[in-house]
Amino acid sequence: LPKMTGAETIKEIMLYKPQTKILALSNYDEVTYINNMLKAGAKGYILKNIEPSELLTAIKTVLNNKKYYSNEVALKLIENVNKKPNDHDNFGLTKKELAILKMIAQEMNNDDIAKALHISKSTVDSHRQNMLNKLNAKNTAGLVKAAYLLKLI
């Protein structure tokens, strides 16, 4: 989604049509992203790698006012519940993402970050997008603001 996150899109839909039954279909299996979608109003969450038969089952389940999660998503949610509280200190960000976040806060651009970490610019772009989703930020300024408020930087 180029202009909005999935969670923002769901919130907009729910604002105008709160009875809508939404099934999230995504490539992202990070718990923070899943939780953001569910908090926004999704009734289910499945990954794009599922079989067509499971997709049909998921749609039918959500249409029948029940929740549906693909197995991988359900396992992630269960694992997250069983984590110790201090496992959440980084709000779902990986060590690499935290390093990139600190460099962004130092006003480094993606080219500079890529060179410093010996990774491609597209990898930096991917990490940046993941951080935006995990911290529910709309842009880089929002990302830095969230990181500051959460004491990540």
PDB file of C-alpha atoms in Angstrom:
ATOM      1  CA  LEU A   1       0.000   0.000   0.000  1.00  0.00           C
ATOM      2  CA  PRO A   2       1.814   3.108  -1.152  1.00  0.00           C
ATOM      3  CA  LYS A   3       0.005   5.839   0.820  1.00  0.00           C
ATOM      4  CA  MET A   4      -1.368   4.065   3.892  1.00  0.00           C
ATOM      5  CA  THR A   5      -0.485   1.075   6.010  1.00  0.00           C
ATOM      6  CA  GLY A   6      -2.863  -1.857   6.123  1.00  0.00           C
ATOM      7  CA  ALA A   7      -3.927  -0.869   9.645  1.00  0.00           C
ATOM      8  CA  GLU A   8      -4.660   2.698   8.532  1.00  0.00           C
ATOM      9  CA  THR A   9      -6.712   1.386   5.619  1.00  0.00           C
ATOM     10  CA  ILE A  10      -8.726  -0.843   7.943  1.00  0.00           C
ATOM     11  CA  LYS A  11      -9.334   2.065  10.340  1.00  0.00           C
ATOM     12  CA  GLU A  12     -10.654   4.171   7.439  1.00  0.00           C
ATOM     13  CA  ILE A  13     -12.959   1.384   6.289  1.00  0.00           C
ATOM     14  CA  MET A  14     -14.236   0.790   9.822  1.00  0.00           C
ATOM     15  CA  LEU A  15     -14.870   4.513  10.284  1.00  0.00           C
ATOM     16  CA  TYR A  16     -17.437   4.489   7.473  1.00  0.00           C
ATOM     17  CA  LYS A  17     -18.583   0.868   7.553  1.00  0.00           C
ATOM     18  CA  PRO A  18     -18.027  -0.538  11.073  1.00  0.00           C
ATOM     19  CA  GLN A  19     -19.935  -3.733  10.283  1.00  0.00           C
ATOM     20  CA  THR A  20     -17.440  -4.673   7.550  1.00  0.00           C
ATOM     21  CA  LYS A  21     -15.763  -8.039   8.024  1.00  0.00           C
ATOM     22  CA  ILE A  22     -12.115  -7.688   7.079  1.00  0.00           C
ATOM     23  CA  LEU A  23      -9.677 -10.520   6.483  1.00  0.00           C
ATOM     24  CA  ALA A  24      -6.083  -9.286   6.258  1.00  0.00           C
ATOM     25  CA  LEU A  25      -3.968 -10.953   3.568  1.00  0.00           C
ATOM     26  CA  SER A  26      -0.314 -10.042   3.923  1.00  0.00           C
ATOM     27  CA  ASN A  27       3.322 -10.969   3.385  1.00  0.00           C
ATOM     28  CA  TYR A  28       4.224  -9.626   6.840  1.00  0.00           C
ATOM     29  CA  ASP A  29       4.328 -12.105   9.712  1.00  0.00           C
ATOM     30  CA  GLU A  30       5.773  -9.796  12.373  1.00  0.00           C
ATOM     31  CA  VAL A  31       3.662  -9.782  15.538  1.00  0.00           C
ATOM     32  CA  THR A  32       3.580  -5.981  15.738  1.00  0.00           C
ATOM     33  CA  TYR A  33       2.169  -5.721  12.232  1.00  0.00           C
ATOM     34  CA  ILE A  34      -0.371  -8.484  12.912  1.00  0.00           C
ATOM     35  CA  ASN A  35      -1.483  -6.827  16.148  1.00  0.00           C
ATOM     36  CA  ASN A  36      -1.836  -3.434  14.454  1.00  0.00           C
ATOM     37  CA  MET A  37      -4.136  -4.952  11.832  1.00  0.00           C
ATOM     38  CA  LEU A  38      -6.234  -6.772  14.444  1.00  0.00           C
ATOM     39  CA  LYS A  39      -6.494  -3.682  16.668  1.00  0.00           C
ATOM     40  CA  ALA A  40      -7.629  -1.701  13.634  1.00  0.00           C
ATOM     41  CA  GLY A  41     -10.520  -4.109  13.127  1.00  0.00           C
ATOM     42  CA  ALA A  42      -9.424  -7.067  11.009  1.00  0.00           C
ATOM     43  CA  LYS A  43     -11.330 -10.239  11.952  1.00  0.00           C
ATOM     44  CA  GLY A  44      -8.635 -12.525  10.614  1.00  0.00           C
ATOM     45  CA  TYR A  45      -5.076 -12.544   9.356  1.00  0.00           C
ATOM     46  CA  ILE A  46      -3.554 -14.872   6.784  1.00  0.00           C
ATOM     47  CA  LEU A  47      -0.298 -14.946   4.883  1.00  0.00           C
ATOM     48  CA  LYS A  48      -0.127 -14.844   1.101  1.00  0.00           C
ATOM     49  CA  ASN A  49       1.585 -18.228   0.905  1.00  0.00           C
ATOM     50  CA  ILE A  50      -1.539 -20.179   1.910  1.00  0.00           C
ATOM     51  CA  GLU A  51      -3.332 -22.671  -0.314  1.00  0.00           C
ATOM     52  CA  PRO A  52      -6.455 -21.517  -2.179  1.00  0.00           C
ATOM     53  CA  SER A  53      -8.592 -23.921  -0.130  1.00  0.00           C
ATOM     54  CA  GLU A  54      -7.417 -22.284   3.107  1.00  0.00           C
ATOM     55  CA  LEU A  55      -8.171 -18.849   1.666  1.00  0.00           C
ATOM     56  CA  LEU A  56     -11.729 -19.980   0.984  1.00  0.00           C
ATOM     57  CA  THR A  57     -12.023 -21.385   4.514  1.00  0.00           C
ATOM     58  CA  ALA A  58     -10.703 -18.114   5.967  1.00  0.00           C
ATOM     59  CA  ILE A  59     -13.201 -16.022   3.995  1.00  0.00           C
ATOM     60  CA  LYS A  60     -16.131 -18.241   5.004  1.00  0.00           C
ATOM     61  CA  THR A  61     -15.037 -18.193   8.653  1.00  0.00           C
ATOM     62  CA  VAL A  62     -14.804 -14.391   8.801  1.00  0.00           C
ATOM     63  CA  LEU A  63     -18.122 -14.005   6.958  1.00  0.00           C
ATOM     64  CA  ASN A  64     -19.671 -16.200   9.687  1.00  0.00           C
ATOM     65  CA  ASN A  65     -18.551 -13.691  12.353  1.00  0.00           C
ATOM     66  CA  LYS A  66     -15.643 -15.829  13.559  1.00  0.00           C
ATOM     67  CA  LYS A  67     -11.950 -15.040  13.681  1.00  0.00           C
ATOM     68  CA  TYR A  68      -9.448 -16.808  11.442  1.00  0.00           C
ATOM     69  CA  TYR A  69      -5.655 -16.924  11.562  1.00  0.00           C
ATOM     70  CA  SER A  70      -3.398 -18.995   9.348  1.00  0.00           C
ATOM     71  CA  ASN A  71      -1.308 -21.516  11.309  1.00  0.00           C
ATOM     72  CA  GLU A  72       1.896 -19.466  11.040  1.00  0.00           C
ATOM     73  CA  VAL A  73       0.124 -16.349  12.305  1.00  0.00           C
ATOM     74  CA  ALA A  74      -1.544 -18.206  15.184  1.00  0.00           C
ATOM     75  CA  LEU A  75       1.829 -19.639  16.249  1.00  0.00           C
ATOM     76  CA  LYS A  76       3.426 -16.169  16.166  1.00  0.00           C
ATOM     77  CA  LEU A  77       0.636 -14.765  18.334  1.00  0.00           C
ATOM     78  CA  ILE A  78       0.911 -17.648  20.813  1.00  0.00           C
ATOM     79  CA  GLU A  79       4.713 -17.313  20.998  1.00  0.00           C
ATOM     80  CA  ASN A  80       4.326 -13.592  21.602  1.00  0.00           C
ATOM     81  CA  VAL A  81       1.970 -14.176  24.540  1.00  0.00           C
ATOM     82  CA  ASN A  82       4.509 -16.536  26.112  1.00  0.00           C
ATOM     83  CA  LYS A  83       7.430 -14.087  25.878  1.00  0.00           C
ATOM     84  CA  LYS A  84       8.799 -12.400  28.961  1.00  0.00           C
ATOM     85  CA  PRO A  85       7.911  -8.705  29.312  1.00  0.00           C
ATOM     86  CA  ASN A  86      11.496  -7.600  28.651  1.00  0.00           C
ATOM     87  CA  ASP A  87      11.371  -9.367  25.270  1.00  0.00           C
ATOM     88  CA  HIS A  88       9.227  -6.422  24.120  1.00  0.00           C
ATOM     89  CA  ASP A  89      11.768  -3.723  25.017  1.00  0.00           C
ATOM     90  CA  ASN A  90      12.560  -3.074  21.356  1.00  0.00           C
ATOM     91  CA  PHE A  91       8.911  -3.075  20.231  1.00  0.00           C
ATOM     92  CA  GLY A  92       9.486  -5.860  17.742  1.00  0.00           C
ATOM     93  CA  LEU A  93      12.490  -4.245  16.046  1.00  0.00           C
ATOM     94  CA  THR A  94      15.442  -6.453  15.121  1.00  0.00           C
ATOM     95  CA  LYS A  95      19.042  -5.534  15.974  1.00  0.00           C
ATOM     96  CA  LYS A  96      19.613  -4.563  12.328  1.00  0.00           C
ATOM     97  CA  GLU A  97      16.493  -2.372  12.335  1.00  0.00           C
ATOM     98  CA  LEU A  98      17.609  -0.681  15.559  1.00  0.00           C
ATOM     99  CA  ALA A  99      21.011   0.042  14.011  1.00  0.00           C
ATOM    100  CA  ILE A 100      19.354   1.514  10.916  1.00  0.00           C
ATOM    101  CA  LEU A 101      16.941   3.512  13.070  1.00  0.00           C
ATOM    102  CA  LYS A 102      19.840   5.107  14.949  1.00  0.00           C
ATOM    103  CA  MET A 103      21.493   6.010  11.649  1.00  0.00           C
ATOM    104  CA  ILE A 104      18.249   7.529  10.363  1.00  0.00           C
ATOM    105  CA  ALA A 105      18.070   9.606  13.548  1.00  0.00           C
ATOM    106  CA  GLN A 106      21.611  10.805  12.768  1.00  0.00           C
ATOM    107  CA  GLU A 107      20.236  12.099   9.428  1.00  0.00           C
ATOM    108  CA  MET A 108      21.967   9.477   7.320  1.00  0.00           C
ATOM    109  CA  ASN A 109      20.249   8.700   4.014  1.00  0.00           C
ATOM    110  CA  ASN A 110      19.643   5.192   2.663  1.00  0.00           C
ATOM    111  CA  ASP A 111      22.763   5.248   0.482  1.00  0.00           C
ATOM    112  CA  ASP A 112      24.976   6.143   3.453  1.00  0.00           C
ATOM    113  CA  ILE A 113      23.327   3.521   5.663  1.00  0.00           C
ATOM    114  CA  ALA A 114      23.724   0.856   2.974  1.00  0.00           C
ATOM    115  CA  LYS A 115      27.437   1.646   2.639  1.00  0.00           C
ATOM    116  CA  ALA A 116      27.994   1.715   6.398  1.00  0.00           C
ATOM    117  CA  LEU A 117      26.304  -1.648   6.934  1.00  0.00           C
ATOM    118  CA  HIS A 118      27.540  -3.270   3.717  1.00  0.00           C
ATOM    119  CA  ILE A 119      24.010  -4.014   2.506  1.00  0.00           C
ATOM    120  CA  SER A 120      22.034  -2.908  -0.527  1.00  0.00           C
ATOM    121  CA  LYS A 121      19.938   0.251  -0.606  1.00  0.00           C
ATOM    122  CA  SER A 122      16.843  -1.869  -1.275  1.00  0.00           C
ATOM    123  CA  THR A 123      17.540  -3.822   1.936  1.00  0.00           C
ATOM    124  CA  VAL A 124      17.680  -0.539   3.839  1.00  0.00           C
ATOM    125  CA  ASP A 125      14.389   0.456   2.179  1.00  0.00           C
ATOM    126  CA  SER A 126      12.824  -2.849   3.296  1.00  0.00           C
ATOM    127  CA  HIS A 127      14.017  -2.391   6.880  1.00  0.00           C
ATOM    128  CA  ARG A 128      12.717   1.181   6.891  1.00  0.00           C
ATOM    129  CA  GLN A 129       9.273   0.026   5.683  1.00  0.00           C
ATOM    130  CA  ASN A 130       9.200  -2.742   8.296  1.00  0.00           C
ATOM    131  CA  MET A 131      10.011  -0.217  11.025  1.00  0.00           C
ATOM    132  CA  LEU A 132       7.270   2.128   9.784  1.00  0.00           C
ATOM    133  CA  ASN A 133       4.804  -0.756  10.030  1.00  0.00           C
ATOM    134  CA  LYS A 134       6.031  -1.994  13.405  1.00  0.00           C
ATOM    135  CA  LEU A 135       5.952   1.454  15.002  1.00  0.00           C
ATOM    136  CA  ASN A 136       2.782   2.463  13.126  1.00  0.00           C
ATOM    137  CA  ALA A 137       4.454   5.560  11.670  1.00  0.00           C
ATOM    138  CA  LYS A 138       3.426   7.254   8.420  1.00  0.00           C
ATOM    139  CA  ASN A 139       6.832   8.611   7.382  1.00  0.00           C
ATOM    140  CA  THR A 140      10.445   8.976   8.472  1.00  0.00           C
ATOM    141  CA  ALA A 141       9.700  11.947  10.731  1.00  0.00           C
ATOM    142  CA  GLY A 142       7.018   9.873  12.458  1.00  0.00           C
ATOM    143  CA  LEU A 143       9.425   6.966  12.720  1.00  0.00           C
ATOM    144  CA  VAL A 144      12.066   9.087  14.463  1.00  0.00           C
ATOM    145  CA  LYS A 145       9.403  10.666  16.709  1.00  0.00           C
ATOM    146  CA  ALA A 146       8.063   7.234  17.728  1.00  0.00           C
ATOM    147  CA  ALA A 147      11.592   5.938  18.329  1.00  0.00           C
ATOM    148  CA  TYR A 148      12.349   8.938  20.536  1.00  0.00           C
ATOM    149  CA  LEU A 149       9.100   8.618  22.527  1.00  0.00           C
ATOM    150  CA  LEU A 150       9.683   4.881  22.979  1.00  0.00           C
ATOM    151  CA  LYS A 151      13.260   5.605  24.064  1.00  0.00           C
ATOM    152  CA  LEU A 152      14.727   3.496  21.261  1.00  0.00           C
ATOM    153  CA  ILE A 153      17.116   6.320  20.365  1.00  0.00           C
TER     154      ILE A 153
END
